CSV table of C-alpha atoms in Angstrom, one decimal:
chain,number,residue,atom,x,y,z
A,5,MET,CA,20.8,-13.8,-33.6
A,6,LYS,CA,22.6,-10.5,-31.5
A,7,LYS,CA,19.9,-8.1,-33.5
A,8,LEU,CA,17.0,-9.2,-33.0
A,9,LEU,CA,18.3,-9.8,-28.8
A,10,LEU,CA,19.3,-6.5,-29.3
A,11,ASN,CA,16.6,-5.1,-29.9
A,12,LEU,CA,14.6,-6.9,-28.2
A,13,ALA,CA,16.7,-6.0,-25.5
A,14,SER,CA,15.6,-2.3,-26.9
A,15,LEU,CA,11.7,-2.0,-26.4
A,16,LEU,CA,11.9,-4.1,-23.1
A,17,LEU,CA,13.2,-0.5,-21.9
A,18,PHE,CA,11.5,1.7,-23.8
A,19,LEU,CA,8.2,-1.0,-22.7
A,20,ASN,CA,9.4,-0.3,-19.2
A,21,VAL,CA,10.5,3.0,-18.8
A,22,THR,CA,6.9,3.6,-20.5
A,23,ALA,CA,4.6,1.7,-18.4
A,24,GLN,CA,1.5,1.9,-17.0
A,25,TYR,CA,-0.9,1.6,-13.9
A,26,SER,CA,-4.3,0.3,-13.8
A,27,THR,CA,-5.8,-0.8,-10.5
A,28,PRO,CA,-7.2,-4.8,-11.2
A,29,GLY,CA,-10.9,-4.4,-11.2
A,30,THR,CA,-11.9,-5.8,-8.3
A,31,GLY,CA,-14.5,-3.8,-6.4
A,32,VAL,CA,-11.4,-2.2,-4.3
A,33,ASN,CA,-11.3,1.4,-2.7
A,34,TRP,CA,-7.9,2.3,-3.8
A,35,ASN,CA,-5.8,6.0,-1.5
A,36,MET,CA,-3.1,7.4,-2.6
A,37,ASP,CA,-0.8,5.3,-0.1
A,38,SER,CA,-2.3,1.8,-1.3
A,39,LEU,CA,-1.2,3.3,-5.1
A,40,VAL,CA,2.1,3.7,-3.9
A,41,ALA,CA,2.5,0.0,-3.3
A,42,HIS,CA,0.8,-1.3,-5.3
A,43,SER,CA,1.6,0.2,-8.6
A,44,GLY,CA,4.9,-0.7,-9.0
A,45,GLY,CA,6.9,3.0,-9.0
A,46,VAL,CA,4.0,4.9,-10.8
A,47,VAL,CA,3.2,6.8,-8.0
A,48,THR,CA,5.5,7.4,-5.5
A,49,ASN,CA,5.2,9.6,-2.5
A,50,PRO,CA,8.1,11.1,-1.9
A,51,ALA,CA,7.7,14.3,1.0
A,52,SER,CA,4.6,14.0,3.4
A,53,ALA,CA,1.4,14.9,1.6
A,54,ILE,CA,2.9,14.7,-1.8
A,55,TYR,CA,1.9,12.2,-4.7
A,56,GLN,CA,3.8,11.8,-8.0
A,57,ILE,CA,2.1,10.3,-10.4
A,58,SER,CA,5.3,9.6,-13.8
A,59,ALA,CA,3.7,7.7,-15.9
A,60,ASP,CA,-0.6,7.6,-16.9
A,61,LEU,CA,-2.2,5.4,-14.1
A,62,GLU,CA,-6.1,4.0,-15.3
A,63,ILE,CA,-8.8,3.8,-12.4
A,64,SER,CA,-10.8,0.4,-13.8
A,65,GLU,CA,-14.0,-0.3,-13.7
A,66,THR,CA,-15.0,-1.3,-10.7
A,67,ASP,CA,-12.4,0.6,-8.5
A,68,THR,CA,-12.3,3.1,-6.9
A,69,LEU,CA,-10.3,6.1,-6.4
A,70,ASP,CA,-11.1,8.1,-2.5
A,71,ILE,CA,-8.7,11.7,-1.3
A,72,PHE,CA,-10.1,12.6,2.1
A,73,ALA,CA,-6.7,14.8,2.9
A,74,ALA,CA,-5.2,17.5,1.5
A,75,ILE,CA,-2.5,16.3,-0.4
A,76,THR,CA,-0.7,17.3,-3.8
A,77,VAL,CA,-0.4,15.4,-6.5
A,78,ASN,CA,2.4,16.4,-9.3
A,79,LEU,CA,2.0,14.5,-12.7
A,80,ASP,CA,4.6,14.4,-15.0
A,81,ALA,CA,5.4,15.6,-18.6
A,82,ASN,CA,2.3,13.9,-20.8
A,83,VAL,CA,0.8,11.7,-18.0
A,84,THR,CA,-3.3,11.0,-18.3
A,85,VAL,CA,-5.2,9.3,-15.4
A,86,THR,CA,-7.9,8.0,-16.8
A,87,VAL,CA,-10.7,7.0,-14.9
A,88,ARG,CA,-13.2,3.8,-15.4
A,89,GLY,CA,-14.7,3.5,-12.2
A,90,PHE,CA,-15.0,5.3,-8.8
A,91,PHE,CA,-12.8,8.8,-8.1
A,92,PHE,CA,-13.8,10.9,-5.4
A,93,ALA,CA,-11.6,14.0,-3.8
A,94,ASP,CA,-13.4,15.7,-1.3
A,95,PHE,CA,-12.0,17.6,2.2
A,96,PHE,CA,-12.6,20.6,3.4
A,97,THR,CA,-8.9,22.1,2.4
A,98,ASP,CA,-7.3,22.2,-1.0
A,99,VAL,CA,-6.7,18.6,-2.9
A,100,ILE,CA,-4.5,19.9,-5.7
A,101,PHE,CA,-3.4,18.0,-8.4
A,102,THR,CA,-0.8,20.1,-10.7
A,103,ALA,CA,2.2,19.6,-12.8
A,104,THR,CA,5.4,18.3,-11.8
A,105,ASN,CA,7.1,21.0,-13.3
A,106,GLN,CA,4.6,23.9,-14.6
A,107,GLU,CA,6.4,23.8,-17.7
A,108,GLN,CA,5.9,20.7,-19.1
A,109,PRO,CA,2.4,19.8,-17.9
A,110,TYR,CA,0.2,16.4,-17.5
A,111,ARG,CA,-2.1,15.8,-20.2
A,112,GLY,CA,-4.6,15.9,-17.8
A,113,PHE,CA,-7.6,14.4,-16.1
A,114,ARG,CA,-10.4,11.4,-18.2
A,115,PHE,CA,-13.8,10.3,-16.8
A,116,GLU,CA,-15.2,7.4,-19.1
A,117,SER,CA,-18.8,7.3,-19.5
A,118,THR,CA,-18.5,4.1,-16.9
A,119,SER,CA,-17.2,6.8,-14.2
A,120,GLU,CA,-18.8,8.6,-11.2
A,121,ALA,CA,-15.9,11.8,-10.1
A,122,HIS,CA,-16.6,13.9,-6.6
A,123,PHE,CA,-14.4,16.6,-5.8
A,124,GLN,CA,-14.8,19.5,-3.4
A,125,ASN,CA,-12.2,21.9,-2.4
A,126,THR,CA,-9.8,20.9,-5.5
A,127,ILE,CA,-7.4,21.9,-8.0
A,128,PHE,CA,-6.8,21.2,-10.7
A,129,SER,CA,-3.7,22.8,-12.4
A,130,TYR,CA,-1.3,23.4,-15.4
A,131,GLY,CA,-2.6,20.2,-16.7
A,132,GLY,CA,-5.1,18.7,-20.4
A,133,GLY,CA,-7.4,19.8,-18.5
A,134,LEU,CA,-10.8,17.3,-17.8
A,135,LYS,CA,-13.0,15.7,-20.3
A,136,VAL,CA,-15.3,14.9,-19.3
A,137,LEU,CA,-17.8,11.9,-20.8
A,138,THR,CA,-19.6,11.0,-17.4
A,139,PRO,CA,-22.5,12.7,-16.6
A,140,ASN,CA,-21.5,11.6,-13.0
A,141,PHE,CA,-19.9,14.1,-11.8
A,142,THR,CA,-19.6,16.8,-9.9
A,143,MET,CA,-17.5,19.7,-8.6
A,144,GLN,CA,-17.6,22.2,-5.7
A,145,PHE,CA,-15.4,24.4,-5.0
A,146,CYS,CA,-13.3,23.5,-7.1
A,147,THR,CA,-10.5,25.3,-9.5
A,148,ILE,CA,-9.7,24.6,-12.5
A,149,HIS,CA,-6.8,27.0,-13.6
A,150,ASN,CA,-3.6,27.3,-16.3
A,151,ASN,CA,-4.2,24.6,-18.3
A,152,ASP,CA,-3.2,23.9,-21.9
A,153,LEU,CA,-5.1,23.4,-24.8
A,154,VAL,CA,-3.0,21.8,-26.8
A,155,LEU,CA,-1.9,19.3,-24.1
A,156,ASN,CA,-5.4,17.9,-23.5
A,157,THR,CA,-7.3,14.7,-22.8
A,158,GLY,CA,-10.0,14.6,-25.6
């Protein structure tokens, strides 16, 4: 019985360490601050205009993530951002998505067939790149560089 409880405790600890967050799919427009407030620590705001994503993040099919500010989003190693809904990053200066540690890239972004995305003045670096499965995808004045071809989203 003790061994069973110990194994169960270990499993719960493992699940907590590898937690992820999915928006609830209720048609809400999210921004980074609302993700900080509702993601249970998956998205944090360690400094002004800097956000960190520490585990997989999913934007559900009817939800939207809007970024209309010059911010930097650091993604931890192996993190994937999956978009099934809408994702807009558009500001007159750069919105930056990069690895928390450049030696440990994030897995990348995956845009499912149900998603719609528009990026302007956005930089994606030190990750696994972008996997785009939707025809509703545009990028203008964006940069994708220093991505890992082995660690990717597809």
